[in-house]
Amino acid sequence: SAPPGGTENWVAVIAPDREYFMAMMNRSGPEASGLNLPAYSPEQRLPLSGHQVTIGRRRHSTGESPDIDLARPPEDPGVSHQHAMLVHQSDGSWAVVDQGSTNGTTLNGAEDPIKPYVPVSLREGDRVHVGAWTTITMRRG
C-alpha cells in the first residue's frame, strides 16, 4: 500500500540490455563496432526520491556525479555527462526528460528518441534506454 500522502515508492532498475544493445549496433555507424556488451554487470536498484534524479556520467574533472552514474565500471561510453533526468510529477508518477544528450534517450525499444527537454510520463514497467546498452526499468517499489 502507498505511504501517507499518496506518493508511491518507485525504483529504477539499471542494467545492461542485450536487445537494446543489438538494436543500437544495427543502427549505428562503424564507430560502434568496437563496443562490447559487458559480460557481467549486476543490476543496480535505485529507490527514487526527491524531485529529480539525474542520469549521466561523473565528470572526473569536477567530481560532479549524477544520481545514476553510468561512469562506474562497466562504463557506458554512449551516455552523456548530463544525459537525462527523472522528474517527480505532482500526481506521484515520474517522467523522463532528455537533457539534450548526444545519443538521445529512447523508450520501450522505440527507434526514435524522445524530444530533448520535453517530459515524457512513465508508467510501471516502462524502459528508458540510454547510451550503448543501459536500460532503466521503472518499477513501483
GROMACS .gro file of C-alpha atoms in nm:
model
  141
    1SER     CA    1   0.000   0.000   0.000
    2ALA     CA    2   0.112   0.355  -0.063
    3PRO     CA    3   0.256   0.555   0.226
    4PRO     CA    4   0.057   0.851   0.364
    5GLY     CA    5   0.032   1.142   0.126
    6GLY     CA    6  -0.033   0.909  -0.166
    7THR     CA    7   0.320   0.907  -0.302
    8GLU     CA    8   0.409   0.561  -0.415
    9ASN     CA    9   0.762   0.437  -0.394
   10TRP     CA   10   0.928   0.388  -0.730
   11VAL     CA   11   1.252   0.208  -0.800
   12ALA     CA   12   1.474   0.245  -1.107
   13VAL     CA   13   1.634  -0.085  -1.207
   14ILE     CA   14   1.950  -0.015  -1.407
   15ALA     CA   15   2.114  -0.290  -1.613
   16PRO     CA   16   2.281  -0.364  -1.947
   17ASP     CA   17   2.024  -0.470  -2.206
   18ARG     CA   18   2.134  -0.708  -2.481
   19GLU     CA   19   1.831  -0.646  -2.706
   20TYR     CA   20   1.873  -0.270  -2.691
   21PHE     CA   21   2.250  -0.304  -2.747
   22MET     CA   22   2.197  -0.518  -3.059
   23ALA     CA   23   1.940  -0.271  -3.196
   24MET     CA   24   2.180   0.017  -3.134
   25MET     CA   25   2.461  -0.167  -3.311
   26ASN     CA   26   2.238  -0.226  -3.611
   27ARG     CA   27   2.154   0.146  -3.632
   28SER     CA   28   2.500   0.281  -3.554
   29GLY     CA   29   2.791   0.358  -3.779
   30PRO     CA   30   3.132   0.190  -3.779
   31GLU     CA   31   3.242   0.379  -3.466
   32ALA     CA   32   3.020   0.144  -3.268
   33SER     CA   33   3.185  -0.175  -3.390
   34GLY     CA   34   3.446  -0.163  -3.113
   35LEU     CA   35   3.183  -0.174  -2.839
   36ASN     CA   36   3.111  -0.491  -2.649
   37LEU     CA   37   2.825  -0.554  -2.412
   38PRO     CA   38   2.968  -0.605  -2.062
   39ALA     CA   39   2.984  -0.976  -1.991
   40TYR     CA   40   2.875  -0.926  -1.633
   41SER     CA   41   2.720  -0.625  -1.475
   42PRO     CA   42   2.497  -0.661  -1.171
   43GLU     CA   43   2.175  -0.469  -1.198
   44GLN     CA   44   2.153  -0.166  -0.975
   45ARG     CA   45   1.834  -0.073  -0.795
   46LEU     CA   46   1.784   0.290  -0.702
   47PRO     CA   47   1.481   0.394  -0.497
   48LEU     CA   48   1.357   0.719  -0.650
   49SER     CA   49   1.323   1.010  -0.412
   50GLY     CA   50   1.318   1.387  -0.415
   51HIS     CA   51   1.203   1.593  -0.710
   52GLN     CA   52   1.450   1.478  -0.969
   53VAL     CA   53   1.701   1.200  -1.031
   54THR     CA   54   1.982   1.276  -1.274
   55ILE     CA   55   2.119   1.019  -1.521
   56GLY     CA   56   2.465   1.055  -1.671
   57ARG     CA   57   2.834   1.007  -1.610
   58ARG     CA   58   3.052   1.151  -1.339
   59ARG     CA   59   3.286   1.428  -1.452
   60HIS     CA   60   3.636   1.330  -1.348
   61SER     CA   61   3.749   1.694  -1.372
   62THR     CA   62   3.498   1.830  -1.120
   63GLY     CA   63   3.393   1.511  -0.942
   64GLU     CA   64   3.033   1.617  -1.009
   65SER     CA   65   2.829   1.298  -1.005
   66PRO     CA   66   2.473   1.226  -1.123
   67ASP     CA   67   2.232   1.020  -0.912
   68ILE     CA   68   2.253   0.736  -1.165
   69ASP     CA   69   2.623   0.735  -1.254
   70LEU     CA   70   2.694   0.526  -1.564
   71ALA     CA   71   3.066   0.600  -1.545
   72ARG     CA   72   3.100   0.317  -1.293
   73PRO     CA   73   3.254   0.005  -1.446
   74PRO     CA   74   3.149  -0.117  -1.691
   75GLU     CA   75   3.126   0.245  -1.809
   76ASP     CA   76   2.865   0.303  -2.079
   77PRO     CA   77   3.050   0.517  -2.339
   78GLY     CA   78   2.729   0.629  -2.510
   79VAL     CA   79   2.599   0.821  -2.209
   80SER     CA   80   2.646   1.199  -2.189
   81HIS     CA   81   2.764   1.361  -1.864
   82GLN     CA   82   2.420   1.517  -1.826
   83HIS     CA   83   2.214   1.273  -2.025
   84ALA     CA   84   1.862   1.273  -1.884
   85MET     CA   85   1.668   1.312  -1.565
   86LEU     CA   86   1.370   1.153  -1.399
   87VAL     CA   87   1.132   1.419  -1.269
   88HIS     CA   88   0.871   1.364  -1.000
   89GLN     CA   89   0.524   1.466  -1.117
   90SER     CA   90   0.256   1.623  -0.899
   91ASP     CA   91   0.041   1.308  -0.925
   92GLY     CA   92   0.318   1.096  -0.774
   93SER     CA   93   0.436   0.943  -1.102
   94TRP     CA   94   0.768   1.008  -1.276
   95ALA     CA   95   0.860   1.147  -1.616
   96VAL     CA   96   1.186   1.128  -1.809
   97VAL     CA   97   1.345   1.435  -1.968
   98ASP     CA   98   1.635   1.408  -2.211
   99GLN     CA   99   1.889   1.680  -2.135
  100GLY     CA  100   1.996   1.737  -2.496
  101SER     CA  101   2.217   1.428  -2.482
  102THR     CA  102   2.446   1.338  -2.772
  103ASN     CA  103   2.294   0.997  -2.842
  104GLY     CA  104   1.940   1.060  -2.725
  105THR     CA  105   1.706   0.875  -2.492
  106THR     CA  106   1.454   0.620  -2.618
  107LEU     CA  107   1.161   0.442  -2.454
  108ASN     CA  108   1.045   0.082  -2.468
  109GLY     CA  109   1.257  -0.018  -2.767
  110ALA     CA  110   1.143   0.268  -2.992
  111GLU     CA  111   1.378   0.372  -3.272
  112ASP     CA  112   1.315   0.745  -3.242
  113PRO     CA  113   1.448   0.928  -2.938
  114ILE     CA  114   1.222   1.144  -2.726
  115LYS     CA  115   1.243   1.521  -2.780
  116PRO     CA  116   1.502   1.695  -2.562
  117TYR     CA  117   1.373   1.894  -2.263
  118VAL     CA  118   1.015   1.763  -2.302
  119PRO     CA  119   0.897   1.549  -2.007
  120VAL     CA  120   0.751   1.210  -2.104
  121SER     CA  121   0.539   1.043  -1.837
  122LEU     CA  122   0.644   0.695  -1.732
  123ARG     CA  123   0.435   0.401  -1.619
  124GLU     CA  124   0.517   0.086  -1.429
  125GLY     CA  125   0.746  -0.137  -1.638
  126ASP     CA  126   0.847   0.137  -1.883
  127ARG     CA  127   1.205   0.103  -2.006
  128VAL     CA  128   1.424   0.408  -2.055
  129HIS     CA  129   1.720   0.338  -2.286
  130VAL     CA  130   2.037   0.548  -2.268
  131GLY     CA  131   2.388   0.510  -2.403
  132ALA     CA  132   2.506   0.198  -2.581
  133TRP     CA  133   2.342  -0.067  -2.362
  134THR     CA  134   2.186   0.075  -2.048
  135THR     CA  135   1.817   0.026  -1.977
  136ILE     CA  136   1.647   0.177  -1.674
  137THR     CA  137   1.322  -0.001  -1.591
  138MET     CA  138   1.063   0.179  -1.381
  139ARG     CA  139   0.915  -0.031  -1.101
  140ARG     CA  140   0.676   0.055  -0.826
  141GLY     CA  141   0.873  -0.026  -0.514
   0.00000   0.00000   0.00000
